[in-house]
Structure formats: structure tokens, C-alpha cells
Short mmCIF file of C-alpha atoms in Angstrom, two decimals:
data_model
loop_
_atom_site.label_atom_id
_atom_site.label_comp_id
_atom_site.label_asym_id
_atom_site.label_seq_id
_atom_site.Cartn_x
_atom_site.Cartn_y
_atom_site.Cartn_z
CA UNK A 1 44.92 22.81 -23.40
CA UNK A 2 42.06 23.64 -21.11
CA UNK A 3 40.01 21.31 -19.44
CA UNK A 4 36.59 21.70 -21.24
CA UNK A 5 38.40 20.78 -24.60
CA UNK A 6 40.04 17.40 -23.28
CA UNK A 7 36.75 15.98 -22.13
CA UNK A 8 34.20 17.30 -24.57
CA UNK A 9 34.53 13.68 -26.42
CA UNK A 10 33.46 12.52 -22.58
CA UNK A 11 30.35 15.07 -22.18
CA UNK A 12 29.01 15.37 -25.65
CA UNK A 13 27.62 12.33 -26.31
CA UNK A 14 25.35 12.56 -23.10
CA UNK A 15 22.78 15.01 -24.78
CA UNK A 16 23.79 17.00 -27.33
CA UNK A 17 25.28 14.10 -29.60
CA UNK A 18 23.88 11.51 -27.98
CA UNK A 19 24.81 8.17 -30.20
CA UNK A 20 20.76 6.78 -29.81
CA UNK A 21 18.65 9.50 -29.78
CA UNK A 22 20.52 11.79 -32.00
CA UNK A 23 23.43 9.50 -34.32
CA UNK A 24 20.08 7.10 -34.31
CA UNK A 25 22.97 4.08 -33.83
CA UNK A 26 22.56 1.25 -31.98
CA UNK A 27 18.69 0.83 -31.43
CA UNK A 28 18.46 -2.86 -32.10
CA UNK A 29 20.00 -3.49 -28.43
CA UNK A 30 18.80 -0.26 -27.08
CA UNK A 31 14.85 -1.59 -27.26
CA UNK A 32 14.98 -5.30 -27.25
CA UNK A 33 17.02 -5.62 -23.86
CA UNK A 34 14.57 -2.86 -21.89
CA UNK A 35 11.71 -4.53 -20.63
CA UNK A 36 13.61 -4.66 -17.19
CA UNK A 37 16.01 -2.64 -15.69
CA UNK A 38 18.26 -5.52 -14.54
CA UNK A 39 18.98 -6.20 -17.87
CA UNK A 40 19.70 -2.66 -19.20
CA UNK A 41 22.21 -1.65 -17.04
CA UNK A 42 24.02 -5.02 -17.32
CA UNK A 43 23.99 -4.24 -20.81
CA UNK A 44 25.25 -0.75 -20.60
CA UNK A 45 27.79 -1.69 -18.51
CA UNK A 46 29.24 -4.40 -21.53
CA UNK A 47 28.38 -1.95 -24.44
CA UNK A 48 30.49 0.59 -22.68
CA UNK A 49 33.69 -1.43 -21.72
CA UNK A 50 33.58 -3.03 -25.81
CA UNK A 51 33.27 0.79 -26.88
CA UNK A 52 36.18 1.85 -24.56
CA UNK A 53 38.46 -1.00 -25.32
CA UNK A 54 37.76 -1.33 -29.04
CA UNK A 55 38.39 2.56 -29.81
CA UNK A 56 41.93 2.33 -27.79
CA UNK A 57 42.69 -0.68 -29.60
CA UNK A 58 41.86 0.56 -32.70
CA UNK A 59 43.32 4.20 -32.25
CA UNK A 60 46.65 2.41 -31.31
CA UNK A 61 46.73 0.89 -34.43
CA UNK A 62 45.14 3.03 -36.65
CA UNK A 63 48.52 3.96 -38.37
CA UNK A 64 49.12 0.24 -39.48
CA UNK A 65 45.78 -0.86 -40.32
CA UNK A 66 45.36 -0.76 -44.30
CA UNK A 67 42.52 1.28 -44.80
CA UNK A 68 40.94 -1.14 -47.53
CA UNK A 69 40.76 -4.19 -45.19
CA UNK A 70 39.79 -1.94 -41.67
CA UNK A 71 36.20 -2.89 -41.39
CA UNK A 72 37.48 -6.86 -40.71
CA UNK A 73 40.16 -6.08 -38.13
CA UNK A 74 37.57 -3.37 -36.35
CA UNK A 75 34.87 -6.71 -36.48
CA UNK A 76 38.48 -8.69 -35.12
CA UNK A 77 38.51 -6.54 -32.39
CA UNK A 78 35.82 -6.07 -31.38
CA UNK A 79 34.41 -10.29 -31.80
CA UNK A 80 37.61 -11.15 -29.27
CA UNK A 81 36.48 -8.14 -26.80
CA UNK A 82 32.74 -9.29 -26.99
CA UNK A 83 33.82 -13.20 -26.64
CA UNK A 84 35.62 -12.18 -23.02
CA UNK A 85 32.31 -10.20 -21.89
CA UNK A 86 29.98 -12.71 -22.50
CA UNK A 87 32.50 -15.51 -20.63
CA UNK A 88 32.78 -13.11 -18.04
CA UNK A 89 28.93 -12.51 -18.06
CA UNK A 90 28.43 -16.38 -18.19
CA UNK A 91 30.86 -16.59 -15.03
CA UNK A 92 29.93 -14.44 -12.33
CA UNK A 93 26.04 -13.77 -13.17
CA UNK A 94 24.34 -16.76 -15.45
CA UNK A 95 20.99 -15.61 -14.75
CA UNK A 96 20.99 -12.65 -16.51
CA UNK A 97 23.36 -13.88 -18.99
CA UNK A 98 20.54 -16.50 -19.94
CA UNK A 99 18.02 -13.00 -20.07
CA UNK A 100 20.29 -11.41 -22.30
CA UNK A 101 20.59 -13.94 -24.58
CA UNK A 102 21.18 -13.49 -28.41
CA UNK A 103 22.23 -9.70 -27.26
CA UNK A 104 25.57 -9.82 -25.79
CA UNK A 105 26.37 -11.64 -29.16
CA UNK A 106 25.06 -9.13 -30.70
CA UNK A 107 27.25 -6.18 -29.50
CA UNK A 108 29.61 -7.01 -32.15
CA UNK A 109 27.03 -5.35 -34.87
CA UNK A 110 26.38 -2.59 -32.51
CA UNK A 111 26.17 -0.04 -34.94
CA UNK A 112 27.52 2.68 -32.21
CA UNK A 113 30.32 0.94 -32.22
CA UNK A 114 31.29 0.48 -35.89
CA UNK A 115 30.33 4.17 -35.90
CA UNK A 116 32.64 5.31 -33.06
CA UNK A 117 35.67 3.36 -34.18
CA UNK A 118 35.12 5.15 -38.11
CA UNK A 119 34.45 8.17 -36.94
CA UNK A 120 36.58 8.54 -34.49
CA UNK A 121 39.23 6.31 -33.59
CA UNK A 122 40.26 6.43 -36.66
CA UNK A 123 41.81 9.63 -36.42
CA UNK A 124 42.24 10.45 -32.88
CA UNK A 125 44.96 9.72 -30.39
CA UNK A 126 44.03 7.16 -27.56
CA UNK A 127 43.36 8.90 -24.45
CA UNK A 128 40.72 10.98 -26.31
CA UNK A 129 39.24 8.14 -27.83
CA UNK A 130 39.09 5.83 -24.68
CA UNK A 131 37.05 9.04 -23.42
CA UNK A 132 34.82 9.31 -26.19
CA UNK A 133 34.03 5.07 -26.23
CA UNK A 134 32.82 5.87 -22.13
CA UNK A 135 31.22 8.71 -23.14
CA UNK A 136 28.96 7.28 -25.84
CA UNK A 137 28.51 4.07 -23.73
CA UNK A 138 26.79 6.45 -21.37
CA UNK A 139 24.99 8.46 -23.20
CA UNK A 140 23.26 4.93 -24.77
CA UNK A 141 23.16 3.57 -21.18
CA UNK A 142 21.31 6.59 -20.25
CA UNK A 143 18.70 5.92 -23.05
CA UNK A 144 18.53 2.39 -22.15
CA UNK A 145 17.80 3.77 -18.47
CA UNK A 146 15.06 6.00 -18.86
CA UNK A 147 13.26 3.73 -21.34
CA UNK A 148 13.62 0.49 -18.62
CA UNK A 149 12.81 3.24 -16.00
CA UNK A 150 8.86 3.63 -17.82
CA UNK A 151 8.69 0.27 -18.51
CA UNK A 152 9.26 -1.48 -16.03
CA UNK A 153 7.29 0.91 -13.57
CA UNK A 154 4.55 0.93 -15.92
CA UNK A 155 4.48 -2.71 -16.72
CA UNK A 156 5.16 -4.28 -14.06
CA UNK A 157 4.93 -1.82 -10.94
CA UNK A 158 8.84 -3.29 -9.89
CA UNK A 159 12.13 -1.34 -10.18
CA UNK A 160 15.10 -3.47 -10.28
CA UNK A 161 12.70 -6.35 -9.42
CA UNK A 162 11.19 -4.40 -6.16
CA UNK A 163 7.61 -3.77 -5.87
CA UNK A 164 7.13 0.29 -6.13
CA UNK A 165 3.37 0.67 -6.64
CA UNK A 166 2.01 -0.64 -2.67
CA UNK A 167 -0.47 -3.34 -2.63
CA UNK A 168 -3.61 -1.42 -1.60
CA UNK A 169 -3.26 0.54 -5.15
CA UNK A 170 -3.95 -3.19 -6.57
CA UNK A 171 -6.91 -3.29 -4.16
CA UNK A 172 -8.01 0.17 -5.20
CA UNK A 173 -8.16 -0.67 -8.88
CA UNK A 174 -4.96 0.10 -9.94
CA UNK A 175 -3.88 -2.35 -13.13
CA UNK A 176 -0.19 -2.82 -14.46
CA UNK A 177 -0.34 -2.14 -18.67
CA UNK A 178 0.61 -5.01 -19.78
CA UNK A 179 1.36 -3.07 -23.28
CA UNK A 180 4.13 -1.68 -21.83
CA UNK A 181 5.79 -4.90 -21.89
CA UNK A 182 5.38 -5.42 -25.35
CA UNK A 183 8.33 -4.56 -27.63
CA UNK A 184 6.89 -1.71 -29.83
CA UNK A 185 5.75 0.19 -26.86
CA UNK A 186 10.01 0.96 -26.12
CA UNK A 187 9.90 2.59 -29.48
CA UNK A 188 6.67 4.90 -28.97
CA UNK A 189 9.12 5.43 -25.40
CA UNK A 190 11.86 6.22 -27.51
CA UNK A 191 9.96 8.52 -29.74
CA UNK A 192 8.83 10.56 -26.96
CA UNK A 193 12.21 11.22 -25.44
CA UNK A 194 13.36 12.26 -28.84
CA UNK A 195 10.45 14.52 -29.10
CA UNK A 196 11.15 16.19 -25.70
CA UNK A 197 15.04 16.05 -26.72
CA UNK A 198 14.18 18.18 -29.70
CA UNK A 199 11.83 20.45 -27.99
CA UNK A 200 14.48 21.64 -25.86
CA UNK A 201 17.74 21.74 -28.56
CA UNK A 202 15.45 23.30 -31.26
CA UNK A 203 18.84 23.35 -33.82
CA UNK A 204 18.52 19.35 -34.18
CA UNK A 205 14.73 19.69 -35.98
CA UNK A 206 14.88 18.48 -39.60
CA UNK B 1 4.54 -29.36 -42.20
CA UNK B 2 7.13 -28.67 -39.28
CA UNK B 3 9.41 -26.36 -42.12
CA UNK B 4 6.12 -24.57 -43.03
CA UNK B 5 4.73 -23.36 -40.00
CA UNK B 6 8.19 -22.28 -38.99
CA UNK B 7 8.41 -20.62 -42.33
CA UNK B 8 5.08 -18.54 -41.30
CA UNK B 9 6.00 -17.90 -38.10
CA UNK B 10 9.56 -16.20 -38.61
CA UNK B 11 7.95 -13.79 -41.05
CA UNK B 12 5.12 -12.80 -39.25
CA UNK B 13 4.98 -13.78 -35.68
CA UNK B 14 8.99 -14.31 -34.84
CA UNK B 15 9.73 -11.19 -37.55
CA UNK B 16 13.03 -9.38 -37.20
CA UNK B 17 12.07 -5.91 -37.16
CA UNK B 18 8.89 -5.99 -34.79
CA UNK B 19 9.20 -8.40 -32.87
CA UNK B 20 13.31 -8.37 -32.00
CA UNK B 21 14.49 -5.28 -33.27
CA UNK B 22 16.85 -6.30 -34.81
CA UNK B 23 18.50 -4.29 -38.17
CA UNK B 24 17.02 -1.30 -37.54
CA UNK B 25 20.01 0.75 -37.90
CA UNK B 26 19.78 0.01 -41.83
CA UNK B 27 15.86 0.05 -41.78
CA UNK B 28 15.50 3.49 -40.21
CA UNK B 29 17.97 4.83 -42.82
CA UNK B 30 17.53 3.30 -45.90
CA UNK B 31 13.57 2.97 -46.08
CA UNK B 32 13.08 6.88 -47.56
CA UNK B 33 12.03 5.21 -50.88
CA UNK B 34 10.28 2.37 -51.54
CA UNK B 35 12.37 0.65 -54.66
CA UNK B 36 15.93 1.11 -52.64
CA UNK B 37 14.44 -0.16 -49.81
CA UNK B 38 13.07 -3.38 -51.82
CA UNK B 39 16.51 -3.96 -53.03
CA UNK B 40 18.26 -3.92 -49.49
CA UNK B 41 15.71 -6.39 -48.18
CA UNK B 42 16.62 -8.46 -51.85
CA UNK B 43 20.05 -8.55 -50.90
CA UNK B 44 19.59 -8.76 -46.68
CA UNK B 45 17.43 -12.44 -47.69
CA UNK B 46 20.05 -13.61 -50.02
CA UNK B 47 22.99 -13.26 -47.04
CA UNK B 48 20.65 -14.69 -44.97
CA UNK B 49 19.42 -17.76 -46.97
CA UNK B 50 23.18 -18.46 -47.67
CA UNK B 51 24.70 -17.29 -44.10
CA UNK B 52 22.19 -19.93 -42.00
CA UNK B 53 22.94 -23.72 -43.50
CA UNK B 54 26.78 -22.35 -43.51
CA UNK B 55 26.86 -21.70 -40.01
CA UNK B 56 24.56 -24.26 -39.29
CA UNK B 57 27.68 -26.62 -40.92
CA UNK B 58 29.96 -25.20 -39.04
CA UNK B 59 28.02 -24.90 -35.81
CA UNK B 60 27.30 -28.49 -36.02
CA UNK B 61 30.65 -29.90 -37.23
CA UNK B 62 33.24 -28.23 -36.00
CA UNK B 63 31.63 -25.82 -33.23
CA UNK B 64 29.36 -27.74 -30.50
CA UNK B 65 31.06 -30.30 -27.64
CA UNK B 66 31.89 -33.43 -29.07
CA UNK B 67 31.67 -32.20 -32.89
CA UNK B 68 34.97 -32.93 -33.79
CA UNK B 69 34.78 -36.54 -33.61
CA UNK B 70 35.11 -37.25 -37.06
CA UNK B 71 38.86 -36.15 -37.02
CA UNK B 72 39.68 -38.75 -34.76
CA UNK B 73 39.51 -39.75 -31.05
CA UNK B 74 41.57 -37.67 -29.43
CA UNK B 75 39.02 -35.06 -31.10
CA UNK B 76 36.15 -36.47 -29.11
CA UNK B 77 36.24 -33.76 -25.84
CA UNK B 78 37.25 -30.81 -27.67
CA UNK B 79 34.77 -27.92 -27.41
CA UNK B 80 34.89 -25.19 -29.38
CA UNK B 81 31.75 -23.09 -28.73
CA UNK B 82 33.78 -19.71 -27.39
CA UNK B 83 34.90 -19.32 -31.05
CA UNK B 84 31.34 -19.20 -32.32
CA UNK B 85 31.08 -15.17 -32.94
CA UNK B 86 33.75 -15.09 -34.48
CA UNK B 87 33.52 -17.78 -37.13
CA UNK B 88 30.06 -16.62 -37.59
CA UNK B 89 30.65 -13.25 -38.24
CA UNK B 90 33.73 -13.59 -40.66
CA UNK B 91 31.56 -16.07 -42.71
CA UNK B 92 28.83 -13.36 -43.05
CA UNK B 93 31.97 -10.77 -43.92
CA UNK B 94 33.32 -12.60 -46.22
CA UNK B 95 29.75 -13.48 -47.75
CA UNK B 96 28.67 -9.78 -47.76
CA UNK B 97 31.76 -9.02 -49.84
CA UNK B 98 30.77 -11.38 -52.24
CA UNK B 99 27.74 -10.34 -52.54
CA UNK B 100 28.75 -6.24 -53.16
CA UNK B 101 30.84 -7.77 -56.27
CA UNK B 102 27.83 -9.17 -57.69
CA UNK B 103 26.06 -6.43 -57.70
CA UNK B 104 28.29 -4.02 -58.48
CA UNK B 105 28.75 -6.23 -61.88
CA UNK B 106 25.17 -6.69 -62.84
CA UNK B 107 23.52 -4.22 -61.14
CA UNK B 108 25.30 -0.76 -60.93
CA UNK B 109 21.93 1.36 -60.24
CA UNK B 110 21.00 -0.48 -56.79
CA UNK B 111 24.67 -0.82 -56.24
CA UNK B 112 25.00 3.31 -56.41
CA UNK B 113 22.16 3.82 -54.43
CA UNK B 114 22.83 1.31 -51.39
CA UNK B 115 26.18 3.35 -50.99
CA UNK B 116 27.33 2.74 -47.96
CA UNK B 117 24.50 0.54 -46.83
CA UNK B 118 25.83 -2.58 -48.71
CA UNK B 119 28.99 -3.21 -46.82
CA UNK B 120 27.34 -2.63 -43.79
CA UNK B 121 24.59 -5.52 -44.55
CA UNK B 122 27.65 -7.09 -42.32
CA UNK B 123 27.23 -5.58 -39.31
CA UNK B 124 23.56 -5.79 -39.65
CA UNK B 125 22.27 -7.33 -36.59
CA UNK B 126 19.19 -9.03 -38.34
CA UNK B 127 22.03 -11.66 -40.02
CA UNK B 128 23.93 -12.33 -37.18
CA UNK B 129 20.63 -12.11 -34.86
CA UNK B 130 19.54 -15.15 -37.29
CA UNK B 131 22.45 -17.52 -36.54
CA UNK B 132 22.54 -16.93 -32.74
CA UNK B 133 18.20 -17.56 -32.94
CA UNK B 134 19.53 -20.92 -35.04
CA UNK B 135 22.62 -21.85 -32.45
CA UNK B 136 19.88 -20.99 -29.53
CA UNK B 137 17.20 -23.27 -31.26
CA UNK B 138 19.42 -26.25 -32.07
CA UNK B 139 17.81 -26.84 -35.12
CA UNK B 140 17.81 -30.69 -36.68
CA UNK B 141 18.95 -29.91 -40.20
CA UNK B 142 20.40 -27.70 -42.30
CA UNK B 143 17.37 -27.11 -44.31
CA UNK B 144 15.40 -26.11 -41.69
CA UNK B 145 17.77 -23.65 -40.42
CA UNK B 146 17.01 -22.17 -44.44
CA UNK B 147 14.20 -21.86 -44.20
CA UNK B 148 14.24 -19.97 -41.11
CA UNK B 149 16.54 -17.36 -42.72
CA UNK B 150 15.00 -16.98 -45.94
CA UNK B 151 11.54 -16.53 -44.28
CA UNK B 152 13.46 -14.26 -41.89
CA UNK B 153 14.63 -12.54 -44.71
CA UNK B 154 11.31 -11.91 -45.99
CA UNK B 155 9.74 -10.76 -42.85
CA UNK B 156 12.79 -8.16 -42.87
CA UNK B 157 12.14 -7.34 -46.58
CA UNK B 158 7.86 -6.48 -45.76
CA UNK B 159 8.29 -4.43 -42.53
CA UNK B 160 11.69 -2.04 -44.83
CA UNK B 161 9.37 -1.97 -47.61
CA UNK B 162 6.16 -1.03 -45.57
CA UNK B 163 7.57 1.35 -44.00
CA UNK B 164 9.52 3.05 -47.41
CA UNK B 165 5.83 3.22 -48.66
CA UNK B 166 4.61 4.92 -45.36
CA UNK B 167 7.35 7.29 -45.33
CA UNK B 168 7.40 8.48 -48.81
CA UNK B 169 3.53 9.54 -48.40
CA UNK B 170 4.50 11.34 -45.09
CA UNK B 171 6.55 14.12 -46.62
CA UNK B 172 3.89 15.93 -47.00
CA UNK B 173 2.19 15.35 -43.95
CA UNK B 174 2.13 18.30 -41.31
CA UNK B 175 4.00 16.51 -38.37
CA UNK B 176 4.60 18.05 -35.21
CA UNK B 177 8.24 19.62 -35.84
CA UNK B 178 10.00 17.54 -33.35
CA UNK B 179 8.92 14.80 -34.17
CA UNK B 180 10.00 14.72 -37.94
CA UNK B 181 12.10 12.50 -39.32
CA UNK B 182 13.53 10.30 -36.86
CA UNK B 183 10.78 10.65 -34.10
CA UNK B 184 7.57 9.75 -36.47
CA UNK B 185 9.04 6.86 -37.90
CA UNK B 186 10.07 5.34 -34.78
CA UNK B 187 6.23 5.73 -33.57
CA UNK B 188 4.98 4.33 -37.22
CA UNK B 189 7.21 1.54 -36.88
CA UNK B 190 6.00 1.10 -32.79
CA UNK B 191 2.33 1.17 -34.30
CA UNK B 192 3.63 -1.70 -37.14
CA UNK B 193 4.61 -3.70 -34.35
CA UNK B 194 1.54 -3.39 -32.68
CA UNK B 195 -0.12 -4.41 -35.91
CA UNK B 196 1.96 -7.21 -36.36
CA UNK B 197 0.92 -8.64 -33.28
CA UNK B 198 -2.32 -9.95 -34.08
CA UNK B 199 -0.62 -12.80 -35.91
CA UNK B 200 0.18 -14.14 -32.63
CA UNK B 201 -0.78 -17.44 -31.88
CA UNK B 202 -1.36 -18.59 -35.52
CA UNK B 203 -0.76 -21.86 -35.76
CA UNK B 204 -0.13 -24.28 -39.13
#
């Protein structure tokens, strides 16, 4: 088997499949936790370690799970794998933890994940599908990242909580946008990367 | 007084869609027409205005530090928060279910054209959102946590049904050709949000 094959699951979802901008999965998390980009990486980090774990675990036992009861054991799964993230999260780093809030909860109805696990843990072997839950755990971290990237530049002149923008721009007249802080402005963000997306890859225009 | 302004201020101020994001998987892709969308928001409210006092019970009695009392003594330490998600979300599971049978008995049109959409009102993050917002908020009684999820619910039910009625005149709009489908209704619902906003600050 040659190499390109084994780790398309691993490279496709970057761009060209890409589970937020393109699947459209997932966007509750993807714009509520992106004001900052503390918090957005934190949470790409989790979302991608649930995705990896949960599609092993399910691939390993997708010959034994009953297909009419599968949607409870994939919520199983993946409720215990969120439980140990957010105890973990809680342990080493309760600030952002506290930031996060309601969110790491809410990885269980990620809808990327639910989607990966149908589509394809289900029916794929589990080295493939361990690549494919890192792979679309990047591909929404790198949404996440360019959307915290413009709004927290924007909106608050810090990146990672540094100051970017020097103080004599202040002096000069320079003014943060407050807007950009505001949650609908990280879905007019959103729209615009999916409007450059599908300026470039004309085949994904409706 | 209290139940009323809080009623308000989850559908308007504190709503699901605009001001959390949360649901939007189903409310991107089910709001193409306005009458399927009405009837996912229908059923959304009904899991929620069930799912909140039931995990408010069990939150309060069998969940928080100390809330096992009433078994006995020995009872008195336990804490059983780290079990939370999962209680929570195999309550709204097994309500969902419920729910698909009832419709599926009495009304077979909205049940066809929810499809897929129905059993997935489990994973919708605007549910389970609700009950962590309630767990977060420590609310006193079970009634108030209802009322927070059916006015939830209805917040949830106007922004899916707004935006149905926004889409379905957009068709024949001439939108930049990147931008349809998935990339106009993500600024239309940005500009909603925006909208919404003004209610901020109304107080009861």
C-alpha cells in the first residue's frame, strides 16, 4: 500500500474535507469558545484526543455493537472519554477550565464527532480511524485558530494574552473593535474563510 | 416576577442560537423551509421543557455533595458530580426516543420530513447546553429551571424559524457564488445575532 493512501484519512480533513468549513459539523464549539486564543487551542487539543480515542474505541468494537442500539454506546463512549478530559482539565489548568465552561461538557454533542464515528469508524479498521479522529481534530482546530487569530488581534490587540498592537498606536488613535468580541462577529469570520475556501476549490460551490 | 424576567431573558437576551451557539448543527440544516423548521423547534421545546426539572431532580437529589442524605448517614459525604454528563445525557436519549415514537404515531408527515434530524435532537447541543446553563446557575426549584428550558426552547424555535423564512426568499437571490448556501446563511445568521443584541439590558 503506498504511503499517500494510508494517511489520506490524516490529510484530508485539513482543507479539502475539512469537518467545519466544509461537513459544516461542529460549529456550536467552533464559535462560542473563540473570543481568545487560550481557549481555542485548549479546546482543540480535547476535541482532538475525544475524536481519536472514541473512533478506536468504536472501530474496535464495531463488529459487536448491534446496529439498532449504536447511537447510545457511541454517546457511552464518548460521555466516559469527555468525563476524564474535563477532570484532567479541572486538574492541571482550573483557570481555563472555569473559561471553558459549559463547553468541555459539551463535546459529547459535538456533532464532528457523532459524524466521524458513523461515517467512519463504523466501517474502518483502527489504525485508519485513529488517523482520521487526529486528522479532523485538526482540521477543526485549525478553524478554531484562524478565527481566535482575527479576533483576538482585532478585539483586543493581545495574542495568547500578549499585547501585539504597541502602545503609541493607542496614542495615535488606534481603537480595539469591540464588535469583534461579540459572538456573531466569529460567524461573519467564519463566513469569510468559507468564502475564500471556495474561491480557491471552485468544485465545492453549490 | 423572578420566573418572568428569566423567562424573557432566555429567549431573547440569553437565546441559544445567537447568543451561545449552541444547536446550530440542526439549525443550519434543517431551516430550508419554514413549516419543517417550525416543527423541529416544536419538538426541540418539548425535550427541553421535559429534559430541565428531570435533571434538575436528579442534579439536586442524587448528583451534588451531600445530596444523598436522604438514604441514610453513611450517604451524607458521597459526591457524585463526575457522573453528571452522563446521567444527563442518557435521560435526554432516552427522552428523545420517546419522543420519535410519538410522532411517528400521530404525526407521520413531520416525522418523514425530520428524517434523520429527529434522533439527532439528542446530540443537539442546545438540550444538553440547557442543563449544564441550569447545573452552572444552581437554580432554587424545579419550576424555575422550566421555565428556563421552555423559554429556551422558544428562543431556539424564533431564530430556526426566522431564518427558514429568510432562506426560502433567498433562492432566488443573486449571491456571490461562494458564498451560497452555507456561507450566506452563516453571515444572515451573524447579522441575526447582531439584531438580537439590542435586547440587551432589558430588564422586567
Amino acid at each position: 500500500m503506498n504511503l499517500k493512501k494510508t494517511f489520506l484519512p490524516l490529510f484530508n480533513p485539513l482543507s479539502k474535507d475539512n469537518p467545519v468549513i466544509v461537513q459544516v459539523l461542529g460549529i456550536c464549539s467552533a464559535l462560542a469558545v473563540t473570543a481568545k486564543m487560550e481557549p481555542a487551542l485548549v479546546m482543540t487539543i480535547s476535541v482532538t484526543a475525544v475524536l481519536a480515542l472514541a473512533n478506536v474505541v468504536i472501530s474496535l468494537l464495531r463488529n459487536t455493537i448491534p446496529s439498532s442500539i449504536r447511537i447510545i454506546v457511541q454517546l457511552v463512549v464518548v460521555a466516559a472519554l469527555v468525563v476524564v478530559v474535563d477532570q484532567v482539565l479541572k486538574a492541571w489548568n482550573y483557570e481555563i477550565s472555569k473559561a471553558l465552561s459549559v463547553f468541555i461538557g459539551l463535546i459529547i454533542t459535538n456533532c464532528i464527532i457523532m459524524g466521524r464515528l458513523e461515517a467512519f469508524a463504523l466501517n474502518n479498521r483502527p489504525w485508519p480511524s485513529f488517523l482520521d479522529g487526529i486528522g479532523n481534530g485538526l482540521g477543526y482546530g485549525i478553524i478554531l485558530i484562524i478565527v481566535s487569530f482575527f479576533r483576538e488581534l482585532f478585539g483586543s490587540g493581545t495574542l495568547f494574552g500578549c499585547q501585539i498592537f504597541p502602545e503609541s498606536w493607542y496614542e495615535a488613535g488606534y481603537m480595539n473593535n469591540g464588535m469583534m468580541i461579540l459572538p456573531p462577529m466569529a460567524l461573519i469570520v467564519v463566513a469569510c474563510i468559507i468564502w475564500a475556501h471556495r474561491s480557491i476549490n471552485k468544485d465545492l460551490q453549490e | 416576577m423572578e420566573n418572568l424576567n428569566l423567562f424573557i431573558r432566555s429567549i431573547f437576551i440569553d437565546n441559544m442560537i445567537f447568543a451561545y451557539f449552541l444547536g446550530m448543527c440542526s439549525y443550519l440544516a434543517v431551516s430550508k423551509n419554514v413549516k419543517t423548521a417550525f416543527g423541529l423547534g416544536v419538538a426541540v421545546t418539548f425535550v427541553l421543557m421535559i429534559a430541565l426539572p428531570v435533571c434538575w431532580c436528579i442534579n439536586e437529589f442524587i448528583l451534588v455533595p451531600g445530596a444523598l442524605s436522604w438514604l441514610g448517614e453513611e450517604y451524607a459525604e458521597t459526591d457524585l458530580s463526575f457522573l453528571g454528563l452522563i446521567m444527563f445525557i442518557s435521560v435526554i436519549a432516552a427522552l428523545v426516543q420517546l419522543l420519535e415514537m410519538v410522532i411517528e404515531k400521530y404525526s407521520p408527515g413531520l416525522y418523514n420530513s425530520l428524517g434523520i434530524f429527529l434522533p439527532l435532537i439528542a446530540v443537539n447541543c442546545a438540550i444538553l447546553g440547557a442543563v449544564l446553563f441550569m447545573q452552572q446557575r444552581e437554580f432554587s426549584n424545579a419550576w424555575t429551571a422550566t421555565v428556563y428550558g421552555v423559554g429556551s426552547g422558544i428562543g431556539w424555535l424564533l431564530a430556526i424559524t426566522c431564518l427558514a423564512a429568510i432562506r426560502e426568499r433567498l433562492d432566488v437571490r443573486a449571491v456571490p457564488k461562494p458564498l451560497r448556501g452555507i456561507g450566506i446563511t452563516f453571515i444572515i445568521t451573524g447579522l441575526m445575532g447582531i439584531a438580537f443584541m439590542s435586547f440587551l439590558g432589558i430588564k422586567l
